[in-house]
Tab-separated table of C-alpha atoms in Angstrom:
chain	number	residue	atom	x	y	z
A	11	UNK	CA	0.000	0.000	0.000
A	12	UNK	CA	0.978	3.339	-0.598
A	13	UNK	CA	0.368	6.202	1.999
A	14	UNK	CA	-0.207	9.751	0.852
A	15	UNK	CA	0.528	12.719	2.627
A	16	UNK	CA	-1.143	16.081	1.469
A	17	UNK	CA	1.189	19.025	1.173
A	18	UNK	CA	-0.031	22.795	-0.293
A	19	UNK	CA	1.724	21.743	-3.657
A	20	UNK	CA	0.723	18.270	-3.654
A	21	UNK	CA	0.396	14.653	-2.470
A	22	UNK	CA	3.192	12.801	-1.061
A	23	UNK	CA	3.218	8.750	-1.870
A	24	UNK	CA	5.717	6.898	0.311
A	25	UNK	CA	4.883	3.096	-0.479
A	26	UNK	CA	5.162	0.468	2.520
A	27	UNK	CA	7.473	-1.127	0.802
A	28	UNK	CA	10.272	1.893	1.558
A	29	UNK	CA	9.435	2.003	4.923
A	30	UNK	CA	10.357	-1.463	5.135
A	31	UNK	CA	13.709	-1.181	3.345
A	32	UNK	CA	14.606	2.079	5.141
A	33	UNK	CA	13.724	0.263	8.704
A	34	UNK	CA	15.346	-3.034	7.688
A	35	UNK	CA	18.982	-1.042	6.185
A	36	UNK	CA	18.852	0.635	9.775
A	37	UNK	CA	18.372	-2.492	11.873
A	38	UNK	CA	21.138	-4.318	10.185
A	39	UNK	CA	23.683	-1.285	10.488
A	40	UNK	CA	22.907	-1.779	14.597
A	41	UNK	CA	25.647	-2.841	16.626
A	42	UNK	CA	24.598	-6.394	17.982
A	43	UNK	CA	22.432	-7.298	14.839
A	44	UNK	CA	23.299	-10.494	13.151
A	45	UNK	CA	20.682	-10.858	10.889
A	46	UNK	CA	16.999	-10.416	10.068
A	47	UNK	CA	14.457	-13.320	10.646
A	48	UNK	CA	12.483	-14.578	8.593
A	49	UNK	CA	10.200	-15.568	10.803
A	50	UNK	CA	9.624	-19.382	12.692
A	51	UNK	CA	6.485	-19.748	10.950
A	52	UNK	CA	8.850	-20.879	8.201
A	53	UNK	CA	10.263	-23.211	11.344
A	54	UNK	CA	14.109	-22.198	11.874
A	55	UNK	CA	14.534	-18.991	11.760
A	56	UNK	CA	16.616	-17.955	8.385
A	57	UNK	CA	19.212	-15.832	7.901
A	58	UNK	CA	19.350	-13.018	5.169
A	59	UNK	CA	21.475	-11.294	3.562
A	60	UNK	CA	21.258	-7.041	2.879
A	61	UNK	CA	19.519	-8.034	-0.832
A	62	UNK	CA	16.773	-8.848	1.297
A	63	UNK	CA	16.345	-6.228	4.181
A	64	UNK	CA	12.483	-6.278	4.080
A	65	UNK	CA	12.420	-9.841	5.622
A	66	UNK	CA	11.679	-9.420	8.874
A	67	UNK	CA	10.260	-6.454	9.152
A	68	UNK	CA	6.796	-5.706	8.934
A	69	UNK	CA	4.952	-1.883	8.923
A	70	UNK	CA	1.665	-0.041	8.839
A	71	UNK	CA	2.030	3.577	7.454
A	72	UNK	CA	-0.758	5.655	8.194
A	73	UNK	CA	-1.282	9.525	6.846
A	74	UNK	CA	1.221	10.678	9.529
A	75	UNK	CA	3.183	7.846	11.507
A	76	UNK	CA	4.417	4.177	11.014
A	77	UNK	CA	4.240	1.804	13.388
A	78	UNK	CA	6.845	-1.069	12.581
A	79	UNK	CA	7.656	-4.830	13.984
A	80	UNK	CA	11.550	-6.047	13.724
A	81	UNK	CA	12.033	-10.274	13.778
A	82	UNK	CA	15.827	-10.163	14.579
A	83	UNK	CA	18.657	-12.282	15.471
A	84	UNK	CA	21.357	-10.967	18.125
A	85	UNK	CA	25.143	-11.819	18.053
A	86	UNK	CA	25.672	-13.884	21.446
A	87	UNK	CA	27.296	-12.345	24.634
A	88	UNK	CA	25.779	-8.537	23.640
A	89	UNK	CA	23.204	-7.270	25.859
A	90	UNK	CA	19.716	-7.977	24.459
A	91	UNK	CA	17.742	-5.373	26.175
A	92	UNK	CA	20.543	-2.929	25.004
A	93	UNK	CA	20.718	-4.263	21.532
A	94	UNK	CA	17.015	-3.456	21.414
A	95	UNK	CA	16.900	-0.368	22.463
A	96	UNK	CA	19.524	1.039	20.423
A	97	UNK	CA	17.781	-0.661	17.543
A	98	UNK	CA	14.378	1.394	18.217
A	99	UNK	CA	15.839	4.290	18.582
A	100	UNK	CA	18.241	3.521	14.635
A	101	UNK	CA	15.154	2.518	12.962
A	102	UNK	CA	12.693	5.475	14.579
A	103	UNK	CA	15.562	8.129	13.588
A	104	UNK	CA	16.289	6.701	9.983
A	105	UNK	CA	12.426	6.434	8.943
A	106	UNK	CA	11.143	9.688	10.780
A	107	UNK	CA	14.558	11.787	9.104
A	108	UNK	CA	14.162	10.282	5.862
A	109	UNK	CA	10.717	10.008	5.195
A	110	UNK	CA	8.739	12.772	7.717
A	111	UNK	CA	6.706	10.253	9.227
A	112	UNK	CA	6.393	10.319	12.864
A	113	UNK	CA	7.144	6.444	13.687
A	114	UNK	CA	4.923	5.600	16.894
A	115	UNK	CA	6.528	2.524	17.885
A	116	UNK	CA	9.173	-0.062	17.168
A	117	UNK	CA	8.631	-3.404	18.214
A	118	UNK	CA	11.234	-6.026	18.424
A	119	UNK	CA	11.219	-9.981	18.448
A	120	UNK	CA	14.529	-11.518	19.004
A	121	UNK	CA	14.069	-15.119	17.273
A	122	UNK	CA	17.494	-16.289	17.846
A	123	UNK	CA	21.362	-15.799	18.994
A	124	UNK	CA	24.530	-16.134	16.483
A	125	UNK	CA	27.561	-17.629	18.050
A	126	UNK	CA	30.025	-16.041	16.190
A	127	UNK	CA	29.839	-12.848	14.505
A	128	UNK	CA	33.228	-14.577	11.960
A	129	UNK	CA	31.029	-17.130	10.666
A	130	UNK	CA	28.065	-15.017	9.894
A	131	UNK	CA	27.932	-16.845	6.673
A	132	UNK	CA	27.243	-20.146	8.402
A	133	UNK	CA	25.198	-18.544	10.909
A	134	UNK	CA	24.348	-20.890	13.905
A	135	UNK	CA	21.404	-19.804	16.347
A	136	UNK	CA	19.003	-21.013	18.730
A	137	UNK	CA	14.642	-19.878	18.271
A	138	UNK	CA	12.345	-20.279	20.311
Protein backbone atom coordinates (compact mmCIF):
# COMPACT_ATOMS: atom_id res chain seq x y z
CA UNK A 1 0.00 0.00 0.00
CA UNK A 2 0.98 3.34 -0.60
CA UNK A 3 0.37 6.20 2.00
CA UNK A 4 -0.21 9.75 0.85
CA UNK A 5 0.53 12.72 2.63
CA UNK A 6 -1.14 16.08 1.47
CA UNK A 7 1.19 19.02 1.17
CA UNK A 8 -0.03 22.79 -0.29
CA UNK A 9 1.72 21.74 -3.66
CA UNK A 10 0.72 18.27 -3.65
CA UNK A 11 0.40 14.65 -2.47
CA UNK A 12 3.19 12.80 -1.06
CA UNK A 13 3.22 8.75 -1.87
CA UNK A 14 5.72 6.90 0.31
CA UNK A 15 4.88 3.10 -0.48
CA UNK A 16 5.16 0.47 2.52
CA UNK A 17 7.47 -1.13 0.80
CA UNK A 18 10.27 1.89 1.56
CA UNK A 19 9.43 2.00 4.92
CA UNK A 20 10.36 -1.46 5.13
CA UNK A 21 13.71 -1.18 3.35
CA UNK A 22 14.61 2.08 5.14
CA UNK A 23 13.72 0.26 8.70
CA UNK A 24 15.35 -3.03 7.69
CA UNK A 25 18.98 -1.04 6.18
CA UNK A 26 18.85 0.64 9.77
CA UNK A 27 18.37 -2.49 11.87
CA UNK A 28 21.14 -4.32 10.19
CA UNK A 29 23.68 -1.29 10.49
CA UNK A 30 22.91 -1.78 14.60
CA UNK A 31 25.65 -2.84 16.63
CA UNK A 32 24.60 -6.39 17.98
CA UNK A 33 22.43 -7.30 14.84
CA UNK A 34 23.30 -10.49 13.15
CA UNK A 35 20.68 -10.86 10.89
CA UNK A 36 17.00 -10.42 10.07
CA UNK A 37 14.46 -13.32 10.65
CA UNK A 38 12.48 -14.58 8.59
CA UNK A 39 10.20 -15.57 10.80
CA UNK A 40 9.62 -19.38 12.69
CA UNK A 41 6.49 -19.75 10.95
CA UNK A 42 8.85 -20.88 8.20
CA UNK A 43 10.26 -23.21 11.34
CA UNK A 44 14.11 -22.20 11.87
CA UNK A 45 14.53 -18.99 11.76
CA UNK A 46 16.62 -17.96 8.39
CA UNK A 47 19.21 -15.83 7.90
CA UNK A 48 19.35 -13.02 5.17
CA UNK A 49 21.48 -11.29 3.56
CA UNK A 50 21.26 -7.04 2.88
CA UNK A 51 19.52 -8.03 -0.83
CA UNK A 52 16.77 -8.85 1.30
CA UNK A 53 16.34 -6.23 4.18
CA UNK A 54 12.48 -6.28 4.08
CA UNK A 55 12.42 -9.84 5.62
CA UNK A 56 11.68 -9.42 8.87
CA UNK A 57 10.26 -6.45 9.15
CA UNK A 58 6.80 -5.71 8.93
CA UNK A 59 4.95 -1.88 8.92
CA UNK A 60 1.67 -0.04 8.84
CA UNK A 61 2.03 3.58 7.45
CA UNK A 62 -0.76 5.65 8.19
CA UNK A 63 -1.28 9.52 6.85
CA UNK A 64 1.22 10.68 9.53
CA UNK A 65 3.18 7.85 11.51
CA UNK A 66 4.42 4.18 11.01
CA UNK A 67 4.24 1.80 13.39
CA UNK A 68 6.84 -1.07 12.58
CA UNK A 69 7.66 -4.83 13.98
CA UNK A 70 11.55 -6.05 13.72
CA UNK A 71 12.03 -10.27 13.78
CA UNK A 72 15.83 -10.16 14.58
CA UNK A 73 18.66 -12.28 15.47
CA UNK A 74 21.36 -10.97 18.13
CA UNK A 75 25.14 -11.82 18.05
CA UNK A 76 25.67 -13.88 21.45
CA UNK A 77 27.30 -12.34 24.63
CA UNK A 78 25.78 -8.54 23.64
CA UNK A 79 23.20 -7.27 25.86
CA UNK A 80 19.72 -7.98 24.46
CA UNK A 81 17.74 -5.37 26.18
CA UNK A 82 20.54 -2.93 25.00
CA UNK A 83 20.72 -4.26 21.53
CA UNK A 84 17.01 -3.46 21.41
CA UNK A 85 16.90 -0.37 22.46
CA UNK A 86 19.52 1.04 20.42
CA UNK A 87 17.78 -0.66 17.54
CA UNK A 88 14.38 1.39 18.22
CA UNK A 89 15.84 4.29 18.58
CA UNK A 90 18.24 3.52 14.63
CA UNK A 91 15.15 2.52 12.96
CA UNK A 92 12.69 5.47 14.58
CA UNK A 93 15.56 8.13 13.59
CA UNK A 94 16.29 6.70 9.98
CA UNK A 95 12.43 6.43 8.94
CA UNK A 96 11.14 9.69 10.78
CA UNK A 97 14.56 11.79 9.10
CA UNK A 98 14.16 10.28 5.86
CA UNK A 99 10.72 10.01 5.19
CA UNK A 100 8.74 12.77 7.72
CA UNK A 101 6.71 10.25 9.23
CA UNK A 102 6.39 10.32 12.86
CA UNK A 103 7.14 6.44 13.69
CA UNK A 104 4.92 5.60 16.89
CA UNK A 105 6.53 2.52 17.89
CA UNK A 106 9.17 -0.06 17.17
CA UNK A 107 8.63 -3.40 18.21
CA UNK A 108 11.23 -6.03 18.42
CA UNK A 109 11.22 -9.98 18.45
CA UNK A 110 14.53 -11.52 19.00
CA UNK A 111 14.07 -15.12 17.27
CA UNK A 112 17.49 -16.29 17.85
CA UNK A 113 21.36 -15.80 18.99
CA UNK A 114 24.53 -16.13 16.48
CA UNK A 115 27.56 -17.63 18.05
CA UNK A 116 30.02 -16.04 16.19
CA UNK A 117 29.84 -12.85 14.50
CA UNK A 118 33.23 -14.58 11.96
CA UNK A 119 31.03 -17.13 10.67
CA UNK A 120 28.07 -15.02 9.89
CA UNK A 121 27.93 -16.85 6.67
CA UNK A 122 27.24 -20.15 8.40
CA UNK A 123 25.20 -18.54 10.91
CA UNK A 124 24.35 -20.89 13.91
CA UNK A 125 21.40 -19.80 16.35
CA UNK A 126 19.00 -21.01 18.73
CA UNK A 127 14.64 -19.88 18.27
CA UNK A 128 12.35 -20.28 20.31
Amino acid sequence: MTEQLQLDNGLIRISDDVVSKIAGLAALETPGIAAMSGGLSEGWAKRLSGKNVQKGVTVEVGQLEAAIDLRIIVLYETPIHEVCRMLQQNVREAVESMTGLRVVEVNVKVEGVAFKDDEIDDIQFRAK
